[in-house]
mmCIF file with all atom_site columns, C-alpha atoms in Angstrom:
data_model
loop_
_atom_site.group_PDB
_atom_site.id
_atom_site.type_symbol
_atom_site.label_atom_id
_atom_site.label_alt_id
_atom_site.label_comp_id
_atom_site.label_asym_id
_atom_site.label_entity_id
_atom_site.label_seq_id
_atom_site.pdbx_PDB_ins_code
_atom_site.Cartn_x
_atom_site.Cartn_y
_atom_site.Cartn_z
_atom_site.occupancy
_atom_site.B_iso_or_equiv
_atom_site.pdbx_formal_charge
_atom_site.auth_seq_id
_atom_site.auth_comp_id
_atom_site.auth_asym_id
_atom_site.auth_atom_id
_atom_site.pdbx_PDB_model_num
ATOM 1  C CA . UNK A 1 1  ? 131.384 148.199 95.470 1.00 41.00 ? 24  UNK A CA 1
ATOM 2  C CA . UNK A 1 2  ? 127.641 148.506 96.163 1.00 42.00 ? 25  UNK A CA 1
ATOM 3  C CA . UNK A 1 3  ? 127.607 151.785 95.341 1.00 44.00 ? 26  UNK A CA 1
ATOM 4  C CA . UNK A 1 4  ? 129.096 152.441 91.985 1.00 42.00 ? 27  UNK A CA 1
ATOM 5  C CA . UNK A 1 5  ? 126.728 149.113 90.996 1.00 39.00 ? 28  UNK A CA 1
ATOM 6  C CA . UNK A 1 6  ? 123.746 151.517 92.926 1.00 39.00 ? 29  UNK A CA 1
ATOM 7  C CA . UNK A 1 7  ? 124.740 153.789 90.519 1.00 39.00 ? 30  UNK A CA 1
ATOM 8  C CA . UNK A 1 8  ? 125.442 151.704 87.589 1.00 40.00 ? 31  UNK A CA 1
ATOM 9  C CA . UNK A 1 9  ? 122.271 150.736 88.023 1.00 41.00 ? 32  UNK A CA 1
ATOM 10 C CA . UNK A 1 10 ? 120.169 153.927 88.774 1.00 41.00 ? 33  UNK A CA 1
ATOM 11 C CA . UNK A 1 11 ? 121.980 155.496 85.392 1.00 40.00 ? 34  UNK A CA 1
ATOM 12 C CA . UNK A 1 12 ? 121.119 152.713 83.715 1.00 44.00 ? 35  UNK A CA 1
ATOM 13 C CA . UNK A 1 13 ? 117.464 153.240 84.506 1.00 49.00 ? 36  UNK A CA 1
ATOM 14 C CA . UNK A 1 14 ? 116.989 156.911 83.259 1.00 57.00 ? 37  UNK A CA 1
ATOM 15 C CA . UNK A 1 15 ? 118.154 156.085 80.144 1.00 69.00 ? 38  UNK A CA 1
ATOM 16 C CA . UNK A 1 16 ? 115.806 155.403 77.385 1.00 75.00 ? 39  UNK A CA 1
ATOM 17 C CA . UNK A 1 17 ? 115.540 151.820 76.279 1.00 78.00 ? 40  UNK A CA 1
ATOM 18 C CA . UNK A 1 18 ? 115.419 150.170 72.739 1.00 85.00 ? 41  UNK A CA 1
ATOM 19 C CA . UNK A 1 19 ? 112.997 149.057 70.995 1.00 86.00 ? 42  UNK A CA 1
ATOM 20 C CA . UNK A 1 20 ? 114.171 145.477 71.027 1.00 87.00 ? 43  UNK A CA 1
ATOM 21 C CA . UNK A 1 21 ? 114.568 146.311 74.852 1.00 89.00 ? 44  UNK A CA 1
ATOM 22 C CA . UNK A 1 22 ? 111.237 147.120 75.297 1.00 88.00 ? 45  UNK A CA 1
ATOM 23 C CA . UNK A 1 23 ? 109.866 144.583 73.676 1.00 90.00 ? 46  UNK A CA 1
ATOM 24 C CA . UNK A 1 24 ? 111.557 141.207 75.891 1.00 90.00 ? 47  UNK A CA 1
ATOM 25 C CA . UNK A 1 25 ? 110.839 143.252 79.181 1.00 90.00 ? 48  UNK A CA 1
ATOM 26 C CA . UNK A 1 26 ? 106.998 143.055 78.070 1.00 92.00 ? 49  UNK A CA 1
ATOM 27 C CA . UNK A 1 27 ? 106.987 139.730 76.816 1.00 92.00 ? 50  UNK A CA 1
ATOM 28 C CA . UNK A 1 28 ? 108.201 137.778 80.222 1.00 90.00 ? 51  UNK A CA 1
ATOM 29 C CA . UNK A 1 29 ? 104.466 139.941 81.425 1.00 95.00 ? 52  UNK A CA 1
ATOM 30 C CA . UNK A 1 30 ? 101.430 138.903 81.641 1.00 96.00 ? 53  UNK A CA 1
ATOM 31 C CA . UNK A 1 31 ? 98.305  139.360 79.283 1.00 96.00 ? 54  UNK A CA 1
ATOM 32 C CA . UNK A 1 32 ? 96.834  142.479 81.762 1.00 96.00 ? 55  UNK A CA 1
ATOM 33 C CA . UNK A 1 33 ? 100.615 144.917 82.198 1.00 96.00 ? 56  UNK A CA 1
ATOM 34 C CA . UNK A 1 34 ? 100.421 143.699 78.016 1.00 96.00 ? 57  UNK A CA 1
ATOM 35 C CA . UNK A 1 35 ? 97.350  145.703 77.860 1.00 96.00 ? 58  UNK A CA 1
ATOM 36 C CA . UNK A 1 36 ? 97.985  148.480 80.102 1.00 96.00 ? 59  UNK A CA 1
ATOM 37 C CA . UNK A 1 37 ? 100.779 149.547 78.521 1.00 95.00 ? 60  UNK A CA 1
ATOM 38 C CA . UNK A 1 38 ? 99.170  148.722 74.816 1.00 95.00 ? 61  UNK A CA 1
ATOM 39 C CA . UNK A 1 39 ? 96.817  151.354 76.351 1.00 96.00 ? 62  UNK A CA 1
ATOM 40 C CA . UNK A 1 40 ? 99.969  154.176 77.360 1.00 95.00 ? 63  UNK A CA 1
ATOM 41 C CA . UNK A 1 41 ? 101.113 153.714 74.419 1.00 93.00 ? 64  UNK A CA 1
ATOM 42 C CA . UNK A 1 42 ? 98.624  154.938 72.586 1.00 92.00 ? 65  UNK A CA 1
ATOM 43 C CA . UNK A 1 43 ? 97.012  158.082 75.571 1.00 88.00 ? 66  UNK A CA 1
ATOM 44 C CA . UNK A 1 44 ? 99.418  158.725 78.296 1.00 83.00 ? 67  UNK A CA 1
ATOM 45 C CA . UNK A 1 45 ? 99.470  159.796 80.854 1.00 92.00 ? 68  UNK A CA 1
ATOM 46 C CA . UNK A 1 46 ? 96.557  158.059 82.523 1.00 95.00 ? 69  UNK A CA 1
ATOM 47 C CA . UNK A 1 47 ? 95.242  157.981 86.248 1.00 94.00 ? 70  UNK A CA 1
ATOM 48 C CA . UNK A 1 48 ? 94.870  154.064 87.423 1.00 95.00 ? 71  UNK A CA 1
ATOM 49 C CA . UNK A 1 49 ? 90.961  155.071 87.089 1.00 95.00 ? 72  UNK A CA 1
ATOM 50 C CA . UNK A 1 50 ? 91.718  156.061 83.336 1.00 95.00 ? 73  UNK A CA 1
ATOM 51 C CA . UNK A 1 51 ? 93.222  153.147 82.427 1.00 96.00 ? 74  UNK A CA 1
ATOM 52 C CA . UNK A 1 52 ? 90.461  150.731 84.247 1.00 97.00 ? 75  UNK A CA 1
ATOM 53 C CA . UNK A 1 53 ? 88.480  152.871 82.192 1.00 96.00 ? 76  UNK A CA 1
ATOM 54 C CA . UNK A 1 54 ? 90.492  152.277 79.082 1.00 95.00 ? 77  UNK A CA 1
ATOM 55 C CA . UNK A 1 55 ? 91.976  149.163 79.344 1.00 96.00 ? 78  UNK A CA 1
ATOM 56 C CA . UNK A 1 56 ? 88.353  147.293 81.007 1.00 96.00 ? 79  UNK A CA 1
ATOM 57 C CA . UNK A 1 57 ? 89.671  145.788 83.079 1.00 97.00 ? 80  UNK A CA 1
ATOM 58 C CA . UNK A 1 58 ? 88.656  146.148 87.020 1.00 97.00 ? 81  UNK A CA 1
ATOM 59 C CA . UNK A 1 59 ? 90.938  148.274 89.100 1.00 96.00 ? 82  UNK A CA 1
ATOM 60 C CA . UNK A 1 60 ? 92.992  145.589 91.201 1.00 97.00 ? 83  UNK A CA 1
ATOM 61 C CA . UNK A 1 61 ? 93.973  143.379 87.580 1.00 97.00 ? 84  UNK A CA 1
ATOM 62 C CA . UNK A 1 62 ? 95.197  147.451 86.526 1.00 97.00 ? 85  UNK A CA 1
ATOM 63 C CA . UNK A 1 63 ? 96.798  147.690 90.285 1.00 96.00 ? 86  UNK A CA 1
ATOM 64 C CA . UNK A 1 64 ? 98.738  144.594 89.343 1.00 97.00 ? 87  UNK A CA 1
ATOM 65 C CA . UNK A 1 65 ? 100.068 145.256 86.286 1.00 97.00 ? 88  UNK A CA 1
ATOM 66 C CA . UNK A 1 66 ? 101.300 148.690 87.057 1.00 97.00 ? 89  UNK A CA 1
ATOM 67 C CA . UNK A 1 67 ? 102.885 147.188 89.911 1.00 96.00 ? 90  UNK A CA 1
ATOM 68 C CA . UNK A 1 68 ? 104.387 143.706 87.611 1.00 96.00 ? 91  UNK A CA 1
ATOM 69 C CA . UNK A 1 69 ? 105.148 146.927 84.451 1.00 96.00 ? 92  UNK A CA 1
ATOM 70 C CA . UNK A 1 70 ? 107.038 149.332 87.105 1.00 94.00 ? 93  UNK A CA 1
ATOM 71 C CA . UNK A 1 71 ? 109.232 146.064 89.109 1.00 94.00 ? 94  UNK A CA 1
ATOM 72 C CA . UNK A 1 72 ? 110.603 145.664 84.999 1.00 93.00 ? 95  UNK A CA 1
ATOM 73 C CA . UNK A 1 73 ? 110.643 149.944 84.640 1.00 92.00 ? 96  UNK A CA 1
ATOM 74 C CA . UNK A 1 74 ? 108.835 149.789 82.048 1.00 93.00 ? 97  UNK A CA 1
ATOM 75 C CA . UNK A 1 75 ? 106.200 152.298 83.603 1.00 94.00 ? 98  UNK A CA 1
ATOM 76 C CA . UNK A 1 76 ? 107.303 155.576 85.921 1.00 93.00 ? 99  UNK A CA 1
ATOM 77 C CA . UNK A 1 77 ? 104.719 157.388 87.298 1.00 93.00 ? 100 UNK A CA 1
ATOM 78 C CA . UNK A 1 78 ? 104.276 161.449 88.730 1.00 92.00 ? 101 UNK A CA 1
ATOM 79 C CA . UNK A 1 79 ? 101.785 163.841 90.419 1.00 92.00 ? 102 UNK A CA 1
ATOM 80 C CA . UNK A 1 80 ? 98.308  164.477 88.249 1.00 88.00 ? 103 UNK A CA 1
ATOM 81 C CA . UNK A 1 81 ? 98.692  168.262 87.438 1.00 90.00 ? 104 UNK A CA 1
ATOM 82 C CA . UNK A 1 82 ? 95.062  168.824 87.277 1.00 89.00 ? 105 UNK A CA 1
ATOM 83 C CA . UNK A 1 83 ? 94.618  166.241 91.032 1.00 87.00 ? 106 UNK A CA 1
ATOM 84 C CA . UNK A 1 84 ? 97.397  166.733 92.853 1.00 87.00 ? 107 UNK A CA 1
ATOM 85 C CA . UNK A 1 85 ? 95.397  163.459 94.670 1.00 88.00 ? 108 UNK A CA 1
ATOM 86 C CA . UNK A 1 86 ? 96.114  161.612 91.776 1.00 90.00 ? 109 UNK A CA 1
ATOM 87 C CA . UNK A 1 87 ? 99.119  159.957 90.090 1.00 93.00 ? 110 UNK A CA 1
ATOM 88 C CA . UNK A 1 88 ? 99.476  159.181 86.018 1.00 94.00 ? 111 UNK A CA 1
ATOM 89 C CA . UNK A 1 89 ? 100.871 156.973 84.755 1.00 95.00 ? 112 UNK A CA 1
ATOM 90 C CA . UNK A 1 90 ? 103.292 156.996 81.250 1.00 93.00 ? 113 UNK A CA 1
ATOM 91 C CA . UNK A 1 91 ? 105.856 154.232 79.362 1.00 92.00 ? 114 UNK A CA 1
ATOM 92 C CA . UNK A 1 92 ? 109.573 154.677 80.183 1.00 86.00 ? 115 UNK A CA 1
ATOM 93 C CA . UNK A 1 93 ? 110.167 154.116 76.601 1.00 74.00 ? 116 UNK A CA 1
#
């Protein structure tokens, strides 16, 4: 029984979010996460350092915001094509 639940949640995580669902999830987050999401809406993908520069937030706050956005499934990451040591972040909707 738990196998089907895990499969169901994985399947829903891959489906694109509707605009209303995206906004509902974002509404519950702190202001720093909302700002990081807004920056990613206009320019994506970005590294954590680039997000800190664009948002004028400290690195630690950007890291916290990205963790919160990842927890609710709004942001995903991959390794940078330019520098494989860095991860870049982008919105999931």
